[in-house]
Coordinates of C-alpha atoms in Angstrom, one line a residue:
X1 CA -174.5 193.0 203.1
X2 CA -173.7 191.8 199.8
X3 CA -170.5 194.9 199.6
X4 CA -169.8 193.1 202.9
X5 CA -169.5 189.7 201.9
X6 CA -167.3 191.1 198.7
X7 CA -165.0 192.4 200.6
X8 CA -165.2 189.7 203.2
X9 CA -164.2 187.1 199.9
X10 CA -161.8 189.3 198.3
X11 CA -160.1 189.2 202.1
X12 CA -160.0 185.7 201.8
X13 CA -158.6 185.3 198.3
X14 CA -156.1 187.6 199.1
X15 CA -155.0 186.1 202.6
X16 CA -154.8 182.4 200.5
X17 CA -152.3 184.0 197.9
X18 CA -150.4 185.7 200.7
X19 CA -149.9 182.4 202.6
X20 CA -148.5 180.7 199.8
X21 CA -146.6 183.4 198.9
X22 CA -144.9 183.8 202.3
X23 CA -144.3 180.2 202.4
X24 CA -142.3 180.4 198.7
X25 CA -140.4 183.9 199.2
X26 CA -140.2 184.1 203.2
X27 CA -136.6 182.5 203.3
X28 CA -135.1 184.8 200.2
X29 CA -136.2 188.0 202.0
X30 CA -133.4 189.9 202.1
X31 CA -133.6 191.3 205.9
X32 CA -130.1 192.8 207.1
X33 CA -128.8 192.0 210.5
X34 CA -129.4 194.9 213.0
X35 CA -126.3 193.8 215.4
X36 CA -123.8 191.2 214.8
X37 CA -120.9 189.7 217.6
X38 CA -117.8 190.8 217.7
X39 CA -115.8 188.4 215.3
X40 CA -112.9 186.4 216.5
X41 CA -109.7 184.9 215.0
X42 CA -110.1 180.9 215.5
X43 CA -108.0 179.4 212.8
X44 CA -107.1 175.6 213.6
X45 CA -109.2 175.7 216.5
X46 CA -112.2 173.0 216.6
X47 CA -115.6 173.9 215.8
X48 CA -118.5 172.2 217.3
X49 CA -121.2 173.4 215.5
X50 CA -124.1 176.3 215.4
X51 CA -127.0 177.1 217.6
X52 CA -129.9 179.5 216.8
X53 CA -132.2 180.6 218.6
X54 CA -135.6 182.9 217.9
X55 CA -138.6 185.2 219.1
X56 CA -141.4 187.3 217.8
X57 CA -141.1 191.4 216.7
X58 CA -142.6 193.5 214.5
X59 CA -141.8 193.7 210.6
X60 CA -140.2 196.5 211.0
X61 CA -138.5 196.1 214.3
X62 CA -134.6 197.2 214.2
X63 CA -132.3 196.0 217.2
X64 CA -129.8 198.0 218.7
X65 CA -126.7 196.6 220.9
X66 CA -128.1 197.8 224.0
X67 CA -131.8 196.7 223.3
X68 CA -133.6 194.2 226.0
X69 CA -134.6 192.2 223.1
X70 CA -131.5 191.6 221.9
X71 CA -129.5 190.8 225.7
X72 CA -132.6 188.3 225.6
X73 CA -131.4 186.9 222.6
X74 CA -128.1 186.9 223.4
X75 CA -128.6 185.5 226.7
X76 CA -130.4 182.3 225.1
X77 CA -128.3 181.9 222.6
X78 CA -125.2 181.5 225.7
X79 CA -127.8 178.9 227.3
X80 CA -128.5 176.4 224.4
X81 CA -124.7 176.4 223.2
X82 CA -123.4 175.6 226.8
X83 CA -126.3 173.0 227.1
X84 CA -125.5 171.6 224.0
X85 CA -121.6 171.8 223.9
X86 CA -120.6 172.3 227.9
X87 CA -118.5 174.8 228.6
X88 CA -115.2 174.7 227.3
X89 CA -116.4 176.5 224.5
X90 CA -116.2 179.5 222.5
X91 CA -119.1 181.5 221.0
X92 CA -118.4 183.7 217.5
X93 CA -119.7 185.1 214.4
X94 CA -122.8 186.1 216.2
X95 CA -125.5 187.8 214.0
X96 CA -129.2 188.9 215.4
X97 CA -131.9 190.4 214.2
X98 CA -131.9 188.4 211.0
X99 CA -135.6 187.0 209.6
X100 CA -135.9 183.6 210.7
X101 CA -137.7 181.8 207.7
X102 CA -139.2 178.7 209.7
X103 CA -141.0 180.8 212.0
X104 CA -141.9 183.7 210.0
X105 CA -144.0 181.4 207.6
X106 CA -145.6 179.2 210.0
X107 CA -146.6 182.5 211.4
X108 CA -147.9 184.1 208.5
X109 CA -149.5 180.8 207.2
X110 CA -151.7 180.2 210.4
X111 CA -152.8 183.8 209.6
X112 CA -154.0 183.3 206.5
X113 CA -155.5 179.6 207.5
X114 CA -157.3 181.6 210.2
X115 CA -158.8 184.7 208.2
X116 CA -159.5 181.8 205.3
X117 CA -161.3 179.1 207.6
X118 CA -163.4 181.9 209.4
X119 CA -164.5 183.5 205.9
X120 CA -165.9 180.7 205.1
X121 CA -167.1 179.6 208.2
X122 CA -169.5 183.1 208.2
X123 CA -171.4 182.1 205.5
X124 CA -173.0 179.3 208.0
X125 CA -174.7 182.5 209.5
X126 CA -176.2 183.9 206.6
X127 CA -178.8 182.8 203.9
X128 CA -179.8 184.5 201.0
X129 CA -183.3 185.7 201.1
X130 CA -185.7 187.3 197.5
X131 CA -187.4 190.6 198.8
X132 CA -190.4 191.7 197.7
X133 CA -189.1 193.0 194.5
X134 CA -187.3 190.3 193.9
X135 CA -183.7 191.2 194.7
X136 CA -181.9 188.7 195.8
X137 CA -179.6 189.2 199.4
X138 CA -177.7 187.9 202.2
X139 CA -179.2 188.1 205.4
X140 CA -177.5 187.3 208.8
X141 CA -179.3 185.1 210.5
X142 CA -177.0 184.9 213.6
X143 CA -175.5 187.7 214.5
X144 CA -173.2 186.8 217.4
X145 CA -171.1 183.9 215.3
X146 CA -170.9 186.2 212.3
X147 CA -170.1 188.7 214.3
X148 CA -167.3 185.9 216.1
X149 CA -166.3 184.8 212.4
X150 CA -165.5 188.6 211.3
X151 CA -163.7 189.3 214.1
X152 CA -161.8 186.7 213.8
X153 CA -160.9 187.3 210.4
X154 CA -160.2 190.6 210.9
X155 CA -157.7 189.6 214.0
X156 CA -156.1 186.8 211.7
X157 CA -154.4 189.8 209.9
X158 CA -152.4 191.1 213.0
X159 CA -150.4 188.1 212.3
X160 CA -149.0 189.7 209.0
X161 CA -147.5 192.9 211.4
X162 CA -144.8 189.7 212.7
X163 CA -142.0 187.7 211.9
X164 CA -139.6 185.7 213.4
X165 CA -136.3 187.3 214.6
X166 CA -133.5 185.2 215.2
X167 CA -130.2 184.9 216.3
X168 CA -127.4 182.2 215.3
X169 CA -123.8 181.7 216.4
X170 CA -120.6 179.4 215.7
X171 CA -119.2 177.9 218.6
X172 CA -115.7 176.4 219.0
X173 CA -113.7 174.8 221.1
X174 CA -111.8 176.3 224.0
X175 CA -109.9 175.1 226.7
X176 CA -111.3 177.6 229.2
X177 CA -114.9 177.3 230.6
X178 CA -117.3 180.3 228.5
X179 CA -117.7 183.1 230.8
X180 CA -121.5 184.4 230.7
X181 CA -122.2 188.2 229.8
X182 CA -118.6 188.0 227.8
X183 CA -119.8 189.0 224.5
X184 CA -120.0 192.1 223.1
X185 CA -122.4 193.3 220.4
X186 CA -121.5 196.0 218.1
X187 CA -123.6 197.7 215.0
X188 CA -123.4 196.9 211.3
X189 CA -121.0 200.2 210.4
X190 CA -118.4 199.4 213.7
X191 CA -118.4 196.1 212.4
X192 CA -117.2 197.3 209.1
X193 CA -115.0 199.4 210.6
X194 CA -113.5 196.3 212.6
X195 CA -113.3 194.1 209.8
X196 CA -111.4 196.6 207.3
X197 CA -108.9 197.2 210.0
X198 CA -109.0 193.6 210.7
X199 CA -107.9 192.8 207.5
X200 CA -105.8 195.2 206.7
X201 CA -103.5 194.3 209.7
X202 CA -104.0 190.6 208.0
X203 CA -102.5 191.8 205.3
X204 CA -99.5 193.2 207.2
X205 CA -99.1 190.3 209.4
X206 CA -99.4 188.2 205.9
X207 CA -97.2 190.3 204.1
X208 CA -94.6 189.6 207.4
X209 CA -95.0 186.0 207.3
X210 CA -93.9 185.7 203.8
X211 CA -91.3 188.4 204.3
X212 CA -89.8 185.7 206.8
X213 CA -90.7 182.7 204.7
X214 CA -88.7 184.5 201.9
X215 CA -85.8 185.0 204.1
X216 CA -85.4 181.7 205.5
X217 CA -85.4 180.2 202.1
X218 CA -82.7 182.8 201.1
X219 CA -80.5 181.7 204.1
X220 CA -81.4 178.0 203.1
X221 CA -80.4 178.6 199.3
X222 CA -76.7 180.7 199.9
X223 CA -76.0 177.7 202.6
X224 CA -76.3 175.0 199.8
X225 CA -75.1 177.1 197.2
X226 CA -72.3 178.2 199.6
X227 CA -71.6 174.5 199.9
X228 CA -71.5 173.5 196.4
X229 CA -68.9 176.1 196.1
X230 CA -66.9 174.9 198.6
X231 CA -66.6 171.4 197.8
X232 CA -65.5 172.6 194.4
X233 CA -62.7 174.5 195.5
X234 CA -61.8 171.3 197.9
X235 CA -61.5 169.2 194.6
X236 CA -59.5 172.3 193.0
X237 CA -57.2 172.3 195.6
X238 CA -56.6 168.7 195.5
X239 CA -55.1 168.9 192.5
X240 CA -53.4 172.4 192.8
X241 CA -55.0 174.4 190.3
X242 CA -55.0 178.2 190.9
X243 CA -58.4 178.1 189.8
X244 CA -62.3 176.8 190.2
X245 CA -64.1 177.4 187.3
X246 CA -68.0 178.2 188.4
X247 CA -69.9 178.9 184.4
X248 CA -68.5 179.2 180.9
X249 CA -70.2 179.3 177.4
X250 CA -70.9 181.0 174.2
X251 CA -72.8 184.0 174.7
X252 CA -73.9 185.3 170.9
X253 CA -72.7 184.5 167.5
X254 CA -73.3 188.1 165.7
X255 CA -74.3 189.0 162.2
X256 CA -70.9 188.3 161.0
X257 CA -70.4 185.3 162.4
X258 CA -68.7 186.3 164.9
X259 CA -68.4 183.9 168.4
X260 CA -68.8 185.6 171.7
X261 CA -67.7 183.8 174.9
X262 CA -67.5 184.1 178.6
X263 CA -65.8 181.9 181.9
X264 CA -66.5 183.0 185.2
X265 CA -64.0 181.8 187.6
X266 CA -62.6 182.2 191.4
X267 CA -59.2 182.6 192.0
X268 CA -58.6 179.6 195.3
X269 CA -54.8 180.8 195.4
X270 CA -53.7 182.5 198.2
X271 CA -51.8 185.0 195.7
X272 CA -52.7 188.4 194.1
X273 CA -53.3 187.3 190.3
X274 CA -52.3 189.8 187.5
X275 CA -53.2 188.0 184.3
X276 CA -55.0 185.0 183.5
X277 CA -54.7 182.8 180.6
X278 CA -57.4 180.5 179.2
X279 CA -56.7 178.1 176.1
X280 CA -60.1 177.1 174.9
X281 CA -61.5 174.4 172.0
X282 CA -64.6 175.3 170.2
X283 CA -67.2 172.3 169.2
X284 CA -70.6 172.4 166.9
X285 CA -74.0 171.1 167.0
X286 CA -72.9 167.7 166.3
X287 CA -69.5 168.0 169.4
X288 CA -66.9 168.2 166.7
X289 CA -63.9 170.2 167.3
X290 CA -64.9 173.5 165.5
X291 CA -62.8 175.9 163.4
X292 CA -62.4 179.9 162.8
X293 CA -63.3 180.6 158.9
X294 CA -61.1 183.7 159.6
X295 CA -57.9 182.0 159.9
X296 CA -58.8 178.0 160.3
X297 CA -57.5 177.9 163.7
X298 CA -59.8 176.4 166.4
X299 CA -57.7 176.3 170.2
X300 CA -57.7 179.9 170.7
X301 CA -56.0 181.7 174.1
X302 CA -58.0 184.4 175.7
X303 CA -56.4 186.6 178.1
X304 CA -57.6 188.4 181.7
X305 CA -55.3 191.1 182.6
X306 CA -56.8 192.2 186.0
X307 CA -55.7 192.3 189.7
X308 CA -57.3 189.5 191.3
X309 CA -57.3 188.5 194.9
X310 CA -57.3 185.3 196.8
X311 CA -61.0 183.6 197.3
X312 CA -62.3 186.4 194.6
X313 CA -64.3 185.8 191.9
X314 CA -64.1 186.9 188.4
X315 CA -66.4 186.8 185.7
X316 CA -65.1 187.2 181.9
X317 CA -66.3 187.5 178.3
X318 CA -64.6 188.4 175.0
X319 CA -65.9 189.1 171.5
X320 CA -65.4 187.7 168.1
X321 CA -63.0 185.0 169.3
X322 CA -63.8 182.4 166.5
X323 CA -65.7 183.3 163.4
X324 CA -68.6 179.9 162.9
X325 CA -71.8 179.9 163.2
X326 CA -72.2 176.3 163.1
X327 CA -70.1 176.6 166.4
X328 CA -72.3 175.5 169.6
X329 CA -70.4 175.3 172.8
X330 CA -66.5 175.2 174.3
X331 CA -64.3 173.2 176.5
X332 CA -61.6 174.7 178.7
X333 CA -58.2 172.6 177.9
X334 CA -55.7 174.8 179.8
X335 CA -55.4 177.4 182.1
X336 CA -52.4 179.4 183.4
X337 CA -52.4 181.7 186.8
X338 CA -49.3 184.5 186.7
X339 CA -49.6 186.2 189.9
X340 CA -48.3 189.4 191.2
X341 CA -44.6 188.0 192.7
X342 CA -44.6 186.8 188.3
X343 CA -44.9 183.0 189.5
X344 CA -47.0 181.1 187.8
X345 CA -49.4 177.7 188.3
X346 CA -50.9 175.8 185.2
X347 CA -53.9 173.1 185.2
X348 CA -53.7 171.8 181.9
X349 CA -54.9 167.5 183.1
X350 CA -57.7 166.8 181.1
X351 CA -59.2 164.8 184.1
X352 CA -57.9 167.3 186.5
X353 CA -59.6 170.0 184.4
X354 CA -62.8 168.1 185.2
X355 CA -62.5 168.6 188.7
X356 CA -62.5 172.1 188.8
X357 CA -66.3 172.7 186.9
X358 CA -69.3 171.3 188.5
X359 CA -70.3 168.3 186.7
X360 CA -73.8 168.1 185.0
X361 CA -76.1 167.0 188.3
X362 CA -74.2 170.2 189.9
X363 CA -74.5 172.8 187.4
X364 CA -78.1 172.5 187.0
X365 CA -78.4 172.5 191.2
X366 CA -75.9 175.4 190.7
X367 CA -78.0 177.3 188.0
X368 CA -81.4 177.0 190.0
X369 CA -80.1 178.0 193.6
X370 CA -78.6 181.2 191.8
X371 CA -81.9 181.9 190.4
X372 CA -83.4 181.4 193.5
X373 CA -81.2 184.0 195.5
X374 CA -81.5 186.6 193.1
X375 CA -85.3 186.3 192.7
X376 CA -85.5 186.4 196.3
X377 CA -83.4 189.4 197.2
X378 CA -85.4 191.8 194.5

């Protein structure tokens, strides 16, 4: 008797640290879902909110899609969302088979408060009685509630083969009534499956969308680049000059001092050009006129000998033209047109030479929509 009642304590102790165990651990146990919905697209449509729903299995019980457990589930989980939402709804993101924590302890706890309350409540049918050699011992003294009191204890430990399995769902809004039985539950691995493919087409129908988006800014940038062109060669034509003038500048100053330059121009003539002539003025860091240490000259005449049609444009550079270092930028002050029939037109108007370049506001507009084309079509 006394092995008995041992055992029948150690029972106990061990049933009181399970129960508060299971209360502290049972909602980080890590129990995979053994089916999951069918997940659905529903960006910018309204959710409404969750609904679980749970029922008693085994520890180790595994559902399958086709299980009667799991239809049960499933079923109750359609009822409480349509009684809680109505039916214009959606149900998604369905997982079952997961632990449910709530239930799962309450379940475990009332098996240990059961196998604790009825070890102690067996000692009420024993006392301990001295034999004739003066051991001590239990001895029973009512066998049919000790009997009552161990069975119970030893019933209160079925409770530890359960837990809670439980099933939970999204549901959104839809503007079609929920059709019962419409679900379709799938395993963990076809759900993989579906999501990776899933995804992958995401990333196609992403990679599309910004395909499109790139395209329709494209179009939007060479329209308003298109039209900054054009107004310029509206105000070269005003004042009859064979050219528009779209970007000029230094380009290096080299080792030797030497001054590199460029103009990039279109011709708005409606002649064949055969040679070009460009008088420019170099200025320093401070925008005084700049000279050539080479031969102290500053205006210096560059020269484009190239067929060059009507509307085309013609970009130009030429080394070594001054000899400075100190020299920082250039101004156009003439420029001469000889075209193919050996006519010739001349814009040499100071303020008619500012017409025909983009003023500040429009060469920095210029600059960044050129940017903005060529990043777009690599």
């Amino acid at each position: 008797m006394k092995i008995f009642m041992k055992i029948l304590i150690f029972f106990s102790l061990f049933s009181v640290l399970l129960f508060f165990s299971s209360c502290a651990s049972v909602k980080s146990l890590n129990d995979y879902d053994s089916v999951s919905y069918e997940k659905k697209e529903h960006t910018d449509q309204e959710i409404l909110g969750t609904v679980e729903v749970s029922t008693l299995g085994f520890i180790w019980t595994s559902l399958s899609p086709n299980d009667r457990k799991t239809i049960k589930l499933m079923t109750s989980l359609e009822e409480k969302a349509l009684r809680e939402y109505g039916h214009n709804i959606e149900i998604i993101d369905v997982s079952i088979g997961g632990m449910n924590a709530l239930t799962t302890t309450f379940l475990w706890g009332l098996g240990g408060a059961a196998f604790t309350g009825a070890a102690v409540a067996s000692s009420r049918y024993t006392e301990e009685v001295t034999d004739e050699y003066g051991n001590k011992e239990n001895k029973v003294t009512d066998q049919t509630g000790y009997g009552a009191t161990i069975g119970i204890a030893m019933g209160s430990l079925v409770t530890f083969l359960f837990k809670g399995i439980e099933a939970k769902a999204v549901v959104i809004k839809s503007e079609i009534p929920y059709k019962k039985g419409s679900y379709r539950l799938i395993t963990e691995e076809e759900l993989k499956t579906k999501q990776n493919s899933y995804y992958s087409n995401k990333k196609d129908i992403d990679s599309k969308r910004l395909s499109d988006e790139k395209k329709s800014k494209l179009k939007a940038d060479q329209e308003l680049y298109n039209n900054l062109k054009n107004q310029l060669i509206i105000r070269g034509k005003d004042v009859n000059s064979p050219v528009v003038v779209l970007d000029y500048g230094i380009s290096k100053i080299n080792s030797a001092d030497g001054v590199s330059c460029y103009v990039n121009f279109i011709n708005i003539s409606d002649k064949l050009a055969k040679y070009v002539n460009i008088d420019l003025v170099p200025y320093n860091r401070v925008f005084d006129k700049a000279y050539s240490h080479l031969d102290g000259s500053s205006e210096k005449t560059v020269n484009v000998t190239n067929f060059i049609g009507p509307n085309e444009s013609y970009s130009a550079a030429w080394e070594n033209v001054w000899y400075n270092s100190t020299i920082l930028t250039m101004k156009i002050s003439k420029i001469e047109m000889i075209f193919a029939d050996n006519t010739s037109l001349v814009i040499d108007n100071p303020e008619d030479l500012k017409k025909i370049e983009f003023s500040p506001e429009e060469y920095t507009q210029y600059v960044d929509l050129k940017s903005s084309i060529n990043n777009s079509m690599r």
